[in-house]
GROMACS .gro file of C-alpha atoms in nm:
model
  272
    1MET     CA    1  -5.344  12.764   1.712
    2GLU     CA    2  -5.089  12.718   1.434
    3THR     CA    3  -5.238  12.393   1.343
    4LYS     CA    4  -5.569  12.551   1.318
    5ILE     CA    5  -5.432  12.809   1.083
    6ASN     CA    6  -5.244  12.550   0.880
    7PHE     CA    7  -5.584  12.341   0.850
    8LEU     CA    8  -5.807  12.649   0.724
    9LYS     CA    9  -5.523  12.745   0.480
   10PHE     CA   10  -5.527  12.370   0.358
   11LEU     CA   11  -5.914  12.403   0.323
   12PHE     CA   12  -5.884  12.752   0.133
   13LYS     CA   13  -5.629  12.583  -0.096
   14PHE     CA   14  -5.844  12.283  -0.168
   15PHE     CA   15  -6.198  12.487  -0.244
   16PHE     CA   16  -6.001  12.749  -0.432
   17THR     CA   17  -5.852  12.463  -0.646
   18VAL     CA   18  -6.178  12.302  -0.681
   19ILE     CA   19  -6.356  12.636  -0.763
   20VAL     CA   20  -6.065  12.687  -1.043
   21LEU     CA   21  -6.108  12.351  -1.194
   22VAL     CA   22  -6.515  12.395  -1.200
   23ILE     CA   23  -6.455  12.714  -1.387
   24VAL     CA   24  -6.196  12.598  -1.628
   25THR     CA   25  -6.401  12.277  -1.711
   26PHE     CA   26  -6.710  12.512  -1.762
   27ILE     CA   27  -6.507  12.728  -1.988
   28GLY     CA   28  -6.383  12.458  -2.166
   29LEU     CA   29  -6.712  12.274  -2.237
   30LYS     CA   30  -6.833  12.622  -2.373
   31ILE     CA   31  -6.540  12.670  -2.581
   32THR     CA   32  -6.574  12.314  -2.719
   33LYS     CA   33  -6.944  12.358  -2.799
   34MET     CA   34  -6.870  12.679  -2.978
   35LEU     CA   35  -6.614  12.491  -3.181
   36LEU     CA   36  -6.846  12.207  -3.261
   37TYR     CA   37  -7.130  12.448  -3.390
   38HIS     CA   38  -7.140  12.507  -3.746
   39PRO     CA   39  -7.431  12.739  -3.851
   40TYR     CA   40  -7.701  12.644  -4.100
   41THR     CA   41  -7.657  12.695  -4.446
   42VAL     CA   42  -7.762  12.576  -4.782
   43LYS     CA   43  -7.537  12.574  -5.095
   44LYS     CA   44  -7.677  12.496  -5.445
   45PHE     CA   45  -7.506  12.355  -5.743
   46GLY     CA   46  -7.588  12.278  -6.106
   47THR     CA   47  -7.814  12.481  -6.320
   48PHE     CA   48  -8.156  12.314  -6.176
   49ASP     CA   49  -8.286  12.319  -6.560
   50GLY     CA   50  -8.472  12.012  -6.476
   51ASN     CA   51  -8.258  11.770  -6.744
   52LYS     CA   52  -8.096  11.530  -6.506
   53ASP     CA   53  -8.169  11.371  -6.145
   54PHE     CA   54  -8.142  11.612  -5.838
   55ILE     CA   55  -7.906  11.534  -5.564
   56VAL     CA   56  -7.962  11.625  -5.187
   57ILE     CA   57  -7.607  11.595  -4.996
   58PHE     CA   58  -7.559  11.643  -4.637
   59HIS     CA   59  -7.268  11.587  -4.374
   60GLY     CA   60  -7.243  11.391  -4.045
   61VAL     CA   61  -7.165  11.472  -3.711
   62TYR     CA   62  -6.960  11.826  -3.642
   63GLY     CA   63  -6.921  11.817  -4.021
   64LYS     CA   64  -6.947  12.120  -4.280
   65SER     CA   65  -7.077  12.117  -4.619
   66GLU     CA   66  -6.723  12.214  -4.755
   67THR     CA   67  -6.625  11.846  -4.665
   68LEU     CA   68  -6.870  11.736  -4.932
   69GLU     CA   69  -6.761  11.996  -5.203
   70PRO     CA   70  -6.535  11.760  -5.392
   71ILE     CA   71  -6.846  11.536  -5.459
   72ALA     CA   72  -7.089  11.857  -5.527
   73LYS     CA   73  -6.822  11.946  -5.792
   74GLU     CA   74  -6.800  11.653  -5.982
   75LEU     CA   75  -7.173  11.604  -5.943
   76GLU     CA   76  -7.232  11.948  -6.119
   77ASN     CA   77  -6.954  11.859  -6.391
   78ARG     CA   78  -7.169  11.568  -6.480
   79GLY     CA   79  -7.472  11.779  -6.522
   80TYR     CA   80  -7.639  11.715  -6.193
   81SER     CA   81  -7.805  11.990  -5.962
   82GLY     CA   82  -7.890  11.964  -5.615
   83ILE     CA   83  -7.812  12.111  -5.272
   84ASN     CA   84  -7.542  12.059  -5.023
   85ILE     CA   85  -7.696  12.135  -4.656
   86GLN     CA   86  -7.491  12.233  -4.362
   87TYR     CA   87  -7.655  12.227  -4.031
   88PRO     CA   88  -7.546  12.229  -3.663
   89THR     CA   89  -7.516  11.857  -3.552
   90THR     CA   90  -7.507  11.971  -3.176
   91ASP     CA   91  -7.863  12.145  -3.203
   92GLY     CA   92  -8.101  11.870  -3.074
   93THR     CA   93  -8.184  11.496  -3.155
   94ILE     CA   94  -8.188  11.332  -3.499
   95GLU     CA   95  -8.557  11.389  -3.519
   96LYS     CA   96  -8.518  11.756  -3.437
   97LEU     CA   97  -8.242  11.797  -3.681
   98SER     CA   98  -8.427  11.631  -3.959
   99GLU     CA   99  -8.760  11.810  -3.918
  100LYS     CA  100  -8.571  12.181  -3.851
  101TYR     CA  101  -8.286  12.160  -4.120
  102ILE     CA  102  -8.328  11.853  -4.365
  103ILE     CA  103  -8.699  11.803  -4.434
  104PRO     CA  104  -8.764  12.181  -4.556
  105ASN     CA  105  -8.504  12.125  -4.810
  106ILE     CA  106  -8.601  11.802  -4.933
  107GLU     CA  107  -8.954  11.960  -4.963
  108PHE     CA  108  -8.805  12.230  -5.182
  109ILE     CA  109  -8.639  11.992  -5.387
  110SER     CA  110  -8.947  11.771  -5.429
  111ARG     CA  111  -9.161  12.075  -5.543
  112THR     CA  112  -8.885  12.143  -5.796
  113VAL     CA  113  -8.874  11.773  -5.923
  114LYS     CA  114  -9.261  11.776  -5.960
  115LYS     CA  115  -9.270  12.082  -6.163
  116SER     CA  116  -8.978  11.987  -6.378
  117ASN     CA  117  -9.154  11.645  -6.432
  118ILE     CA  118  -9.501  11.799  -6.563
  119GLU     CA  119  -9.297  11.958  -6.826
  120ARG     CA  120  -9.102  11.637  -6.915
  121LYS     CA  121  -9.405  11.441  -6.936
  122LYS     CA  122  -9.543  11.678  -7.200
  123LYS     CA  123  -9.245  11.620  -7.420
  124GLY     CA  124  -9.273  11.256  -7.362
  125LEU     CA  125  -8.932  11.241  -7.146
  126PRO     CA  126  -8.881  11.021  -6.839
  127GLU     CA  127  -8.915  11.158  -6.493
  128ILE     CA  128  -8.639  11.269  -6.286
  129LYS     CA  129  -8.558  11.152  -5.953
  130ILE     CA  130  -8.421  11.274  -5.608
  131ASN     CA  131  -8.098  11.094  -5.486
  132PHE     CA  132  -7.918  11.140  -5.172
  133ILE     CA  133  -7.572  11.128  -5.052
  134THR     CA  134  -7.514  11.139  -4.686
  135HIS     CA  135  -7.219  11.084  -4.468
  136SER     CA  136  -7.173  10.939  -4.097
  137MET     CA  137  -7.452  11.048  -3.861
  138GLY     CA  138  -7.620  11.232  -4.165
  139THR     CA  139  -7.708  10.873  -4.290
  140GLY     CA  140  -7.884  10.811  -3.970
  141ILE     CA  141  -8.112  11.166  -4.010
  142LEU     CA  142  -8.183  11.052  -4.390
  143ARG     CA  143  -8.296  10.697  -4.278
  144TYR     CA  144  -8.518  10.856  -4.005
  145TYR     CA  145  -8.666  11.087  -4.282
  146LEU     CA  146  -8.725  10.788  -4.540
  147LYS     CA  147  -8.897  10.574  -4.256
  148THR     CA  148  -9.145  10.849  -4.154
  149HIS     CA  149  -9.192  11.027  -4.464
  150LYS     CA  150  -9.334  10.926  -4.836
  151LEU     CA  151  -9.142  11.088  -5.076
  152ASP     CA  152  -9.248  11.071  -5.460
  153ASN     CA  153  -8.982  11.020  -5.718
  154SER     CA  154  -8.728  10.895  -5.475
  155GLY     CA  155  -8.407  10.757  -5.636
  156LYS     CA  156  -8.096  10.612  -5.493
  157VAL     CA  157  -7.939  10.673  -5.169
  158ILE     CA  158  -7.573  10.645  -5.105
  159PHE     CA  159  -7.447  10.617  -4.743
  160LEU     CA  160  -7.067  10.704  -4.665
  161SER     CA  161  -6.912  10.573  -4.359
  162PRO     CA  162  -7.259  10.507  -4.175
  163PRO     CA  163  -7.290  10.397  -3.815
  164ALA     CA  164  -7.559  10.204  -3.956
  165HIS     CA  165  -7.615   9.993  -3.631
  166GLY     CA  166  -7.430  10.231  -3.385
  167SER     CA  167  -7.070  10.299  -3.301
  168GLU     CA  168  -6.914  10.206  -2.956
  169LEU     CA  169  -6.802  10.565  -2.919
  170SER     CA  170  -7.154  10.660  -2.873
  171ASP     CA  171  -7.181  10.374  -2.603
  172ASN     CA  172  -6.926  10.562  -2.385
  173PRO     CA  173  -7.096  10.717  -2.102
  174VAL     CA  174  -6.914  11.063  -2.188
  175ALA     CA  175  -7.167  11.077  -2.488
  176ASP     CA  176  -7.471  11.098  -2.229
  177ALA     CA  177  -7.271  11.289  -1.963
  178LEU     CA  178  -7.200  11.582  -2.204
  179LYS     CA  179  -7.504  11.579  -2.423
  180SER     CA  180  -7.522  11.964  -2.404
  181THR     CA  181  -7.193  12.010  -2.556
  182LEU     CA  182  -7.145  11.697  -2.785
  183GLY     CA  183  -7.508  11.711  -2.890
  184GLU     CA  184  -7.827  11.493  -2.805
  185SER     CA  185  -7.776  11.311  -3.141
  186VAL     CA  186  -7.456  11.148  -3.073
  187ALA     CA  187  -7.612  10.934  -2.781
  188GLN     CA  188  -7.882  10.796  -3.038
  189LEU     CA  189  -7.617  10.593  -3.197
  190LYS     CA  190  -7.558  10.335  -2.955
  191THR     CA  191  -7.497   9.974  -3.055
  192SER     CA  192  -7.765   9.830  -2.835
  193ASP     CA  193  -8.075   9.653  -2.966
  194ASN     CA  194  -8.305   9.951  -2.857
  195SER     CA  195  -8.098  10.239  -2.939
  196PHE     CA  196  -8.257  10.503  -3.175
  197ILE     CA  197  -8.056  10.423  -3.474
  198ASN     CA  198  -8.139  10.055  -3.428
  199SER     CA  199  -8.500  10.125  -3.441
  200LEU     CA  200  -8.484  10.269  -3.795
  201GLY     CA  201  -8.504   9.902  -3.982
  202GLU     CA  202  -8.353   9.817  -4.282
  203PRO     CA  203  -8.395  10.009  -4.598
  204ASP     CA  204  -8.656   9.927  -4.873
  205TYR     CA  205  -8.502  10.149  -5.127
  206PRO     CA  206  -8.201  10.125  -5.358
  207CYS     CA  207  -7.898  10.218  -5.168
  208TYR     CA  208  -7.526  10.179  -5.148
  209VAL     CA  209  -7.281  10.175  -4.841
  210MET     CA  210  -6.919  10.284  -4.876
  211ILE     CA  211  -6.661  10.285  -4.578
  212GLY     CA  212  -6.281  10.303  -4.545
  213ASN     CA  213  -6.069  10.069  -4.368
  214LYS     CA  214  -5.803  10.317  -4.237
  215SER     CA  215  -5.846  10.459  -3.884
  216SER     CA  216  -5.827  10.848  -3.851
  217ASN     CA  217  -5.801  10.834  -3.476
  218PHE     CA  218  -5.599  10.563  -3.279
  219LEU     CA  219  -5.770  10.653  -2.960
  220TYR     CA  220  -6.110  10.618  -3.107
  221SER     CA  221  -5.990  10.279  -3.237
  222LEU     CA  222  -5.897  10.146  -2.913
  223ILE     CA  223  -6.254  10.177  -2.798
  224ILE     CA  224  -6.392  10.029  -3.100
  225PRO     CA  225  -6.331   9.665  -3.151
  226GLY     CA  226  -6.209   9.501  -3.488
  227VAL     CA  227  -6.180   9.693  -3.806
  228ASP     CA  228  -6.303  10.050  -3.801
  229ASP     CA  229  -6.254  10.372  -4.015
  230GLY     CA  230  -6.168  10.582  -3.697
  231MET     CA  231  -6.539  10.633  -3.589
  232VAL     CA  232  -6.718  10.358  -3.724
  233PRO     CA  233  -6.652   9.962  -3.697
  234PHE     CA  234  -6.722   9.758  -4.014
  235LYS     CA  235  -6.934   9.527  -3.815
  236THR     CA  236  -7.203   9.787  -3.769
  237SER     CA  237  -7.185   9.945  -4.102
  238ARG     CA  238  -7.381   9.713  -4.318
  239LEU     CA  239  -7.743   9.730  -4.421
  240ASN     CA  240  -7.971   9.470  -4.582
  241ASN     CA  241  -8.057   9.537  -4.943
  242CYS     CA  242  -7.746   9.799  -4.984
  243LYS     CA  243  -7.452   9.722  -5.215
  244TYR     CA  244  -7.145   9.745  -4.993
  245ARG     CA  245  -6.787   9.858  -5.097
  246VAL     CA  246  -6.467   9.902  -4.889
  247ILE     CA  247  -6.262  10.211  -5.017
  248GLU     CA  248  -5.903  10.073  -4.904
  249ASN     CA  249  -5.689  10.288  -4.707
  250ALA     CA  250  -5.968  10.557  -4.678
  251THR     CA  251  -6.039  10.719  -4.333
  252HIS     CA  252  -6.405  10.817  -4.213
  253THR     CA  253  -6.342  11.163  -4.362
  254SER     CA  254  -6.076  11.117  -4.630
  255ILE     CA  255  -6.345  10.902  -4.797
  256LEU     CA  256  -6.523  11.209  -4.894
  257LYS     CA  257  -6.251  11.331  -5.137
  258ASP     CA  258  -6.116  10.992  -5.263
  259LYS     CA  259  -6.141  10.992  -5.622
  260ARG     CA  260  -6.248  10.630  -5.607
  261THR     CA  261  -6.542  10.717  -5.378
  262ILE     CA  262  -6.630  10.980  -5.618
  263ASP     CA  263  -6.620  10.763  -5.933
  264GLU     CA  264  -6.825  10.498  -5.748
  265ILE     CA  265  -7.081  10.743  -5.674
  266ILE     CA  266  -7.099  10.874  -6.053
  267LYS     CA  267  -7.114  10.510  -6.155
  268TYR     CA  268  -7.380  10.393  -5.931
  269LEU     CA  269  -7.603  10.702  -6.001
  270GLU     CA  270  -7.561  10.662  -6.383
  271ASN     CA  271  -7.622  10.286  -6.413
  272GLN     CA  272  -7.974  10.184  -6.429
   0.00000   0.00000   0.00000
């Protein structure tokens, strides 16, 4: 009888522990999802007077618009106008994120540029262009857009820390198992030949890739073979037809506020 009671106690403790672990895990995933979610906002910079090229800027996975503020501020100081888009990267696939948050803003800028160019043509002035600066996963969103849409007055494109041909972090089974928490877009950045990111092809427009060579996360670097910036491996960051520069000792995120990066962006935009 005592053995039976002890066995029942064991079963109770076991199932109670399992239930607690399930609840804790569920709550943990919910909290993680909340922390990774950043609401959609669009910040304008510059005067929008139509005297210089327009710039569209947006961040990468789990990012915020504020991470690109150092770049936006310097562009504004140099007379550029544009928008800095913040979007919830966990809200669906790259296609959905593009259609829902990025394309409407590009269309707005496109209409603004067309209107400005009509006036500039009357004055005998050259047309202004729409340039792009994107970071990390945002580079994949932009590449998807430029592959599937024709954009008049398209200018130069700058890709910062791009997982151009994927990252081993996305190859990890966790990216598929926790799609509802980490976002569906993360799993689209696999290094396999048939992954979404590798279906986008090579750019047919002027572009520049910049990446750091210092890891920001040694645990991630254990998963990524070779040199990486903490999230993206060098070997998958290159794109054909794009200029390429390594920003020494910059990490995946510190590259965004590095003066060398910002100076190189201005130099690239202003050199014909």
